[in-house]
CSV table of C-alpha atoms in Angstrom, one decimal:
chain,number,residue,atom,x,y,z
A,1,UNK,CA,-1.1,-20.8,4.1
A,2,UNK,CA,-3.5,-21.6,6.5
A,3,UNK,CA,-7.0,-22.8,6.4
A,4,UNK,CA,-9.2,-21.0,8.2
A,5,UNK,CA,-12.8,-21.6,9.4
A,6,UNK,CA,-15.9,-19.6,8.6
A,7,UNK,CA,-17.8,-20.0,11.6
A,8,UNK,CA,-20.8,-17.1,11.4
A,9,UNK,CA,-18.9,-15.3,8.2
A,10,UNK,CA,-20.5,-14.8,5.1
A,11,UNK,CA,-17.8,-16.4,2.1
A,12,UNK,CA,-16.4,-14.3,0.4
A,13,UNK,CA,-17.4,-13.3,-3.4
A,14,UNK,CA,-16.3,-15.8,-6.0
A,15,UNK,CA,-15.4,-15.2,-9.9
A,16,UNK,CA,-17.9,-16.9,-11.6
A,17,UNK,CA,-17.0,-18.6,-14.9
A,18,UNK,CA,-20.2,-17.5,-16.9
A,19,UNK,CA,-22.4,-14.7,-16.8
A,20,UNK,CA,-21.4,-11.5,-15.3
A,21,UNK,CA,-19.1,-9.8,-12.9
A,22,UNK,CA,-19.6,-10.9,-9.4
A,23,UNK,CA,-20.9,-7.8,-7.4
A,24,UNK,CA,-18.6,-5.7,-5.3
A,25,UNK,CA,-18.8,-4.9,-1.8
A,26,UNK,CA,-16.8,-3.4,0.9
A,27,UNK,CA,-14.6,-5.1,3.4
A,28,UNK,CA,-15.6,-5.9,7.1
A,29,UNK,CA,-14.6,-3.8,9.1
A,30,UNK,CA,-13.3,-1.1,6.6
A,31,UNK,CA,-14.7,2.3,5.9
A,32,UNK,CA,-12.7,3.2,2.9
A,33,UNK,CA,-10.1,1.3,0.5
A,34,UNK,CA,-7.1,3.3,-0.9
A,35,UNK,CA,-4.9,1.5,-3.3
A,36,UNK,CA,-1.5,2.3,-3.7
A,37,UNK,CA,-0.1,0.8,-6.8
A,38,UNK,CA,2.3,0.6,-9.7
A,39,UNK,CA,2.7,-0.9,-12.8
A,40,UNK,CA,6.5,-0.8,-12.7
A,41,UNK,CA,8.1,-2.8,-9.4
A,42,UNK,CA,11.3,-0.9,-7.8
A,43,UNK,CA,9.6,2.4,-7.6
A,44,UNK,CA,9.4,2.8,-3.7
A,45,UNK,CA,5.8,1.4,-3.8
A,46,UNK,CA,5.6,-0.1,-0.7
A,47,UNK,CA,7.6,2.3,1.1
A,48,UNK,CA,5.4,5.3,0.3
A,49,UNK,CA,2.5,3.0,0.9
A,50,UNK,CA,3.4,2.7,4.8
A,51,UNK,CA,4.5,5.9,4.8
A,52,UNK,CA,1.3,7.4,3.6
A,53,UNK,CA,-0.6,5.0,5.9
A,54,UNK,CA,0.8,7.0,9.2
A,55,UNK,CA,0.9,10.3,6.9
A,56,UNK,CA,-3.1,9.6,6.8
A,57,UNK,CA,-3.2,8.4,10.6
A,58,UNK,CA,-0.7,11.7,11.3
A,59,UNK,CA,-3.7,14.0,9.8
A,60,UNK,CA,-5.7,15.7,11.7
A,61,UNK,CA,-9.5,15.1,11.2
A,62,UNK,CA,-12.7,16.9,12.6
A,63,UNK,CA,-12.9,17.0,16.1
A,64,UNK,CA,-9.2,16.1,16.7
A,65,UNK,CA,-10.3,13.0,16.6
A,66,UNK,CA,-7.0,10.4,15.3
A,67,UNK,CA,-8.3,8.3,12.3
A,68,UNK,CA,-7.9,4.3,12.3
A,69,UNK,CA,-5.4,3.2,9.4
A,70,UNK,CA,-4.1,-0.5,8.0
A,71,UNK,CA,-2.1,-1.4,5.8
A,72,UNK,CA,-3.0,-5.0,3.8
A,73,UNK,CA,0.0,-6.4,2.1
A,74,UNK,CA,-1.4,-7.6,-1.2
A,75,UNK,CA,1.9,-8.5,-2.9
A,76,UNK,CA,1.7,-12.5,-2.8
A,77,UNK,CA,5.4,-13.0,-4.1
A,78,UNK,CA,7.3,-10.6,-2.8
A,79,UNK,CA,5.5,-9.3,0.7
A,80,UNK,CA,7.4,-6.1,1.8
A,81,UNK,CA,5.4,-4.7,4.7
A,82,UNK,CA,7.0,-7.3,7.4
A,83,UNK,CA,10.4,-6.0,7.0
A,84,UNK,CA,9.5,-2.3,6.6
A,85,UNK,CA,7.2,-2.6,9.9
A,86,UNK,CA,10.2,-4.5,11.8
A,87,UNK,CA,7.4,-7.2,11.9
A,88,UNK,CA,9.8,-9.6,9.8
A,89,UNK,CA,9.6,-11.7,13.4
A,90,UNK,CA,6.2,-11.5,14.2
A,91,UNK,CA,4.3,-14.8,15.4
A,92,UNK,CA,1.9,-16.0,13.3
A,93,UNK,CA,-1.5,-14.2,13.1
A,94,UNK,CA,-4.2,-15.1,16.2
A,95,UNK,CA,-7.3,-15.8,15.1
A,96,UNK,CA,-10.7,-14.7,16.2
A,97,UNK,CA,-13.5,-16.8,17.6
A,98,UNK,CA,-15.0,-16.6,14.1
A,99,UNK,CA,-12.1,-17.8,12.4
A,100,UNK,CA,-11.2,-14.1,11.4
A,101,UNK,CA,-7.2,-12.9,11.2
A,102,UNK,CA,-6.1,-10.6,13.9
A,103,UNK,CA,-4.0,-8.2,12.4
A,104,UNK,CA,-0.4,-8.0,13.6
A,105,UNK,CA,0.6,-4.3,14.9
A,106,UNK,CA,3.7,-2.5,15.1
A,107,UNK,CA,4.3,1.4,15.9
A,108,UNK,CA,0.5,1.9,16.2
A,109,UNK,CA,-0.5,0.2,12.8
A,110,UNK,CA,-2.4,-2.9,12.6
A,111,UNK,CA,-1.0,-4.5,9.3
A,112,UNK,CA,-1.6,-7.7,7.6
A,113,UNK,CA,0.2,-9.5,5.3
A,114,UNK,CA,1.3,-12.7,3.5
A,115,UNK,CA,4.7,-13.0,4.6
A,116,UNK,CA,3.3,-13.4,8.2
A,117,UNK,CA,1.7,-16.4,7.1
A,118,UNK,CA,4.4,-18.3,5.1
A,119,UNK,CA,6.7,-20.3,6.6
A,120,UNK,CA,9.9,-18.7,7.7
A,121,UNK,CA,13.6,-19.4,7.4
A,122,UNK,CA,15.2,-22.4,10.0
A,123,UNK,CA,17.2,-21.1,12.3
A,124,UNK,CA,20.0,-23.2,11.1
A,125,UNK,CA,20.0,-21.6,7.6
A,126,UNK,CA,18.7,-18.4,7.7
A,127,UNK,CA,19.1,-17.9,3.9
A,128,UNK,CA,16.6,-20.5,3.6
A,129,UNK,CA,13.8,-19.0,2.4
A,130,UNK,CA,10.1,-20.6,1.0
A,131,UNK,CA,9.3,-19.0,-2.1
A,132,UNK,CA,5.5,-18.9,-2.7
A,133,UNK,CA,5.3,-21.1,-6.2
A,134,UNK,CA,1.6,-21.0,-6.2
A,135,UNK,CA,-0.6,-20.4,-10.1
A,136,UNK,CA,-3.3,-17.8,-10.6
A,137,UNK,CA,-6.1,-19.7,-9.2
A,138,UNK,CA,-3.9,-20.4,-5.4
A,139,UNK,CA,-3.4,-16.6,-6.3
A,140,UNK,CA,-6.6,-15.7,-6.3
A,141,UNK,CA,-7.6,-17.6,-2.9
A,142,UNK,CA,-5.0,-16.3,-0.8
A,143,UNK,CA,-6.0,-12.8,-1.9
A,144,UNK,CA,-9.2,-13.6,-1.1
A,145,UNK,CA,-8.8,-14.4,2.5
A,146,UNK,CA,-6.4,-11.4,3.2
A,147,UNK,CA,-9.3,-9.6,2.0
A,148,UNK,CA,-12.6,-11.2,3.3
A,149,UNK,CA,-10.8,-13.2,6.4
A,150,UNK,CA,-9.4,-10.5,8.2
A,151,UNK,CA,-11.0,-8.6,11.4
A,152,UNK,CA,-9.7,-4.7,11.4
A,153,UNK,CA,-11.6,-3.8,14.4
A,154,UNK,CA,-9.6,-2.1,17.3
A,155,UNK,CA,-9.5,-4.7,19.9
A,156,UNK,CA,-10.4,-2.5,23.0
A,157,UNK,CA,-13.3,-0.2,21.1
A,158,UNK,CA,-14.0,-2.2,18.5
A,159,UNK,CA,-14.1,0.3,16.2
A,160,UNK,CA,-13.2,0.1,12.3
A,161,UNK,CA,-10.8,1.5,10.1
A,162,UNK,CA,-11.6,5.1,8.6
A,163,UNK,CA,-8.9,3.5,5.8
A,164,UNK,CA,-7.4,0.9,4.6
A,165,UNK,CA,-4.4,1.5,2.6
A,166,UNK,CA,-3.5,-1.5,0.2
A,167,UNK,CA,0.2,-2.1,-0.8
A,168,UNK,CA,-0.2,-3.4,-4.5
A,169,UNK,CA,2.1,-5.9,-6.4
A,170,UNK,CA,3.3,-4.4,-9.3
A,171,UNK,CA,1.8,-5.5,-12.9
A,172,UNK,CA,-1.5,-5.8,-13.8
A,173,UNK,CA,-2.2,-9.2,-13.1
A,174,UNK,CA,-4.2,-11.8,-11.2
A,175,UNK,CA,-4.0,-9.9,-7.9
A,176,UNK,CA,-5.2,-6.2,-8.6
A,177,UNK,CA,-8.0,-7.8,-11.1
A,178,UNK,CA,-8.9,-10.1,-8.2
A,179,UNK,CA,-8.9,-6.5,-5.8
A,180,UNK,CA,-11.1,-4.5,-8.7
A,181,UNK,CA,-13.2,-7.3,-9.1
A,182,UNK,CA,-14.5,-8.6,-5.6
A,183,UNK,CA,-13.7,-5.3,-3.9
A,184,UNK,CA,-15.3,-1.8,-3.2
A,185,UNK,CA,-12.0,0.1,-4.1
A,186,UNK,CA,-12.2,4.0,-3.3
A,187,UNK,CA,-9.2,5.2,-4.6
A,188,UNK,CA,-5.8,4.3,-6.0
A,189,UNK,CA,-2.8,6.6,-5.7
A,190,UNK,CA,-0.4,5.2,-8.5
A,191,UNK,CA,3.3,5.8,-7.5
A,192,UNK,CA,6.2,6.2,-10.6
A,193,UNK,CA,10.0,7.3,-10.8
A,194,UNK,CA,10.9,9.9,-13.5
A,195,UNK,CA,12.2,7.3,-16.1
A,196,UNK,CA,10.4,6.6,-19.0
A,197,UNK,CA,10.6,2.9,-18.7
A,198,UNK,CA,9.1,3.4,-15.2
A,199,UNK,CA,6.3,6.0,-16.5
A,200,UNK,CA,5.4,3.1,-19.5
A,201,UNK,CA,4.2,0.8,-17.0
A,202,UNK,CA,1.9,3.7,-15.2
A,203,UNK,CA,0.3,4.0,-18.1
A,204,UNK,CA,-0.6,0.9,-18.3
A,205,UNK,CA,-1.6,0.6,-14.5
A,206,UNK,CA,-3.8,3.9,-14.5
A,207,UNK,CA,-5.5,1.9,-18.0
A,208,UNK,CA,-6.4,-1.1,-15.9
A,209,UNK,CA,-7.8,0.5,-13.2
A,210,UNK,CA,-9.4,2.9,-15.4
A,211,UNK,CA,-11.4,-0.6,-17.3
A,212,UNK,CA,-12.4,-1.9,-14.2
A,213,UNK,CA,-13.9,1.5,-12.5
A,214,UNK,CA,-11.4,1.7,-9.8
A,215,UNK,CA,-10.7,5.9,-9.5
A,216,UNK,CA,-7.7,7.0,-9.6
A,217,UNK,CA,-6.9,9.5,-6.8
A,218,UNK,CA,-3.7,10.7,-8.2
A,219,UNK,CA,-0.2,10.2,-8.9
A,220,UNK,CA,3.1,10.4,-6.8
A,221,UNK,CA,6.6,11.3,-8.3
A,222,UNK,CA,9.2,9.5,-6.3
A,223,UNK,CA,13.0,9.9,-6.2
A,224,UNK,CA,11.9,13.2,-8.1
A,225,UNK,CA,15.1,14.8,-7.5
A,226,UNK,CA,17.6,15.4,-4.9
A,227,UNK,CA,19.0,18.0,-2.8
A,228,UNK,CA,22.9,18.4,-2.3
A,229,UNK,CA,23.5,18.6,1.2
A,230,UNK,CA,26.4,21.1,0.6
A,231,UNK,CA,25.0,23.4,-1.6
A,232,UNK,CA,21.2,22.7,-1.3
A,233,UNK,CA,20.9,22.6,-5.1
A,234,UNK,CA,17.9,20.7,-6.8
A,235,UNK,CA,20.0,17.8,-8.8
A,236,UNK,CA,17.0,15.9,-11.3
A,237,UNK,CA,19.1,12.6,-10.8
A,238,UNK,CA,17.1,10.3,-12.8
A,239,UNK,CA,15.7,13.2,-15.4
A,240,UNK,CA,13.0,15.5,-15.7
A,241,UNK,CA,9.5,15.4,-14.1
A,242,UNK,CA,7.9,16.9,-17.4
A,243,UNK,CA,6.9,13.5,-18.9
A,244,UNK,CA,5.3,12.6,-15.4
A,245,UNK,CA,3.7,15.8,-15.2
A,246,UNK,CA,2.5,15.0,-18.7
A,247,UNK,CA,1.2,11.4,-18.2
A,248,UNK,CA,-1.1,12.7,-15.7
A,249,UNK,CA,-2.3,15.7,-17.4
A,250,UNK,CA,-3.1,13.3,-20.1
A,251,UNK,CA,-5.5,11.0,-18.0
A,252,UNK,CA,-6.8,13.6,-16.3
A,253,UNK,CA,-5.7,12.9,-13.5
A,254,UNK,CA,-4.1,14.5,-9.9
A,255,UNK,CA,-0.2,15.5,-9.6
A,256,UNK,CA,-0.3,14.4,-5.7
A,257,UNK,CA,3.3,15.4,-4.7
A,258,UNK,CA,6.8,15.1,-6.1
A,259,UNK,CA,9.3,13.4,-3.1
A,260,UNK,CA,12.6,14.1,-3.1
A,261,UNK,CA,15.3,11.3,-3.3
A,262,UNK,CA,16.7,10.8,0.7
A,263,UNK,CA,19.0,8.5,1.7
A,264,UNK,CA,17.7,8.0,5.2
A,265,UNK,CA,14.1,6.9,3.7
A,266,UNK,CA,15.8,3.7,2.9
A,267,UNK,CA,18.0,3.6,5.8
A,268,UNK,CA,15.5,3.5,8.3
A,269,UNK,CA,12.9,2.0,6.2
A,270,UNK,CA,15.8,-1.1,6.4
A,271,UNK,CA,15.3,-0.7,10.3
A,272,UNK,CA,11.6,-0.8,10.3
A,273,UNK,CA,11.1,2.4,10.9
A,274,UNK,CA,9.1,4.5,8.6
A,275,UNK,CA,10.3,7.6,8.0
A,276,UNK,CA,7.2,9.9,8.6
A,277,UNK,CA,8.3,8.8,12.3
A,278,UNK,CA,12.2,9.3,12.2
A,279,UNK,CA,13.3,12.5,13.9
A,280,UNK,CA,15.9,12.2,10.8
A,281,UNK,CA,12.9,13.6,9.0
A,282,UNK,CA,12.2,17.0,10.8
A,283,UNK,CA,15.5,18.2,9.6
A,284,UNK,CA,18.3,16.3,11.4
A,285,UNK,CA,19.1,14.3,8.6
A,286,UNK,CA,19.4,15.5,4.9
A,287,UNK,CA,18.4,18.3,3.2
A,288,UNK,CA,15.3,17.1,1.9
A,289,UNK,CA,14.3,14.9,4.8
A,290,UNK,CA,12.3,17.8,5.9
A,291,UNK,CA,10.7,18.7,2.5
A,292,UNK,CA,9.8,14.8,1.8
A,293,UNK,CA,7.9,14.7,5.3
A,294,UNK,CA,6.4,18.1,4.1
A,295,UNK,CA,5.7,16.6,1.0
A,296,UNK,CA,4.4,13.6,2.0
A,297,UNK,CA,1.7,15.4,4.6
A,298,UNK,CA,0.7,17.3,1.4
A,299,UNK,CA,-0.2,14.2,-0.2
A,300,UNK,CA,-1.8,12.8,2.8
A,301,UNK,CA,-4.0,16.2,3.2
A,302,UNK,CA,-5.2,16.1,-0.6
A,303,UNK,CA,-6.4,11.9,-0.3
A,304,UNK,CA,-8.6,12.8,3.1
A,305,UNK,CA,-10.0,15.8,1.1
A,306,UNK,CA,-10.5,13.4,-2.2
A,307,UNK,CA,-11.7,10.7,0.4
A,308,UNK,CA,-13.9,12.8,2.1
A,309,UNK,CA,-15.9,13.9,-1.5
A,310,UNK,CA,-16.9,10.4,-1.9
């Protein structure tokens, strides 16, 4: 990763080894944070993280006016947001007179993450790829910069983002505690499957980010169940949604929206193309493309209004 100057940029907090916590404070740049996380990886995390990201941007705000969404790729290890924003062959990120990262943008969204800033297959061998081998302390600093070293203003206007929407690693280790710790967060939406083993770890992840004050907004059910496209049926594929609906009743917390399971959210997801902009999803597709965009512009709708309260 590169090293990048601070020319006229106050450093970023650090995480003292004695006293207290270090204080929190908001990114440059950044109106709100909205976390979207997971203790359990393979539950369509990241993919209903960018989705949500142009769901939010899709909303319609007072005045008409179009809100500013990013997405931040926090997921150190295993960066999804390149290949789900076709952005797997972006250059590398400009930098700013300051010494700031530009963000990268695709379909509208600025995004930034750390797969745009590792190095990337040869040509010869494509297969070739640099895993990032890095301990907790390496973690810690890269997060760090993707946090505090990143300029989200619109280039023409200069305007900020009404939200940024952060696409979390799963677990409960050094990155989210590095995020809760250094970071204003104003919401986390905390995404599960049906399966118990799935719902385990979301218990766990609403915990954490219940002990280091970050609100929860509410939880998602993906892959909830699926529709036959021949007889339109409602097939529970991966079992009931009772012990999701449970697990949030039992925090307290918000049921957000239960997605269907499509086929064509992968497939074009695979493309770069998120499906809250495929015409695949108004209908054309599946049977329940059209219900998961509906579904998802639900959930968008109730984080503005939980948003706006704060």
């Amino acid at each position: 990763m590169q090293g990048l100057p601070r020319r006229g940029a106050p450093p970023p907090p650090t995480i003292p080894r004695r006293g207290g916590p270090p204080q929190k404070r908001a990114l440059p740049h950044v109106a709100r944070v909205l976390a979207v996380a997971s203790g359990k990886g393979g539950v369509g995390k990241s993919t209903v993280a960018v989705n949500l990201a142009f769901a939010l941007a899709m909303h319609p705000r007072p005045g008409n006016a179009r809100p500013r969404v990013g997405i931040l790729d926090l997921d150190v290890f295993g960066p999804s947001i390149p290949k789900l924003m076709a952005l797997e062959s972006a250059p590398e990120p400009a930098l700013t007179d300051a010494g700031a990262l530009v963000p990268v943008v695709n379909h509208g969204l600025p995004c930034m993450s750390m797969g745009f800033l590792l190095p990337r297959p040869s040509a010869d061998d494509p297969a070739d790829e640099k895993p990032v081998v890095w301990r907790g302390l390496m973690v810690q600093k890269a997060v760090q910069q993707l946090l505090f070293d990143v300029d989200w203003r619109d280039p023409g206007s200069a305007a900020p983002l009404d939200v940024l929407v952060v696409d979390m690693p799963p677990g409960t280790g050094d990155v989210p505690l590095t995020l809760a710790q250094l970071v204003v967060v104003d919401g986390a939406v905390v995404v599960s499957t049906p399966q118990d083993v799935a719902l385990t770890d979301v218990r766990k992840g609403v915990a954490m980010f219940r002990k280091v004050d970050v609100p929860i907004t509410g939880l998602l059910l993906n892959e909830s169940h699926f529709i036959c496209p021949s007889c339109e049926d409602r097939h529970e594929l991966f079992g009931s949604p009772a012990a999701f609906r449970a697990t949030a009743a039992r925090f307290g917390a918000d049921v957000l929206g239960e997605l269907p399971l499509v086929q064509g959210v992968s497939q074009v997801g695979d493309r770069g193309v998120p499906y809250m902009l495929s015409s695949e999803a108004d209908g054309g597709g599946s049977p329940g493309g059209k219900q998961w965009k509906e579904t998802m512009s639900q959930v968008a709708s109730k984080v503005w209004d939980y948003l706006d309260r704060r």
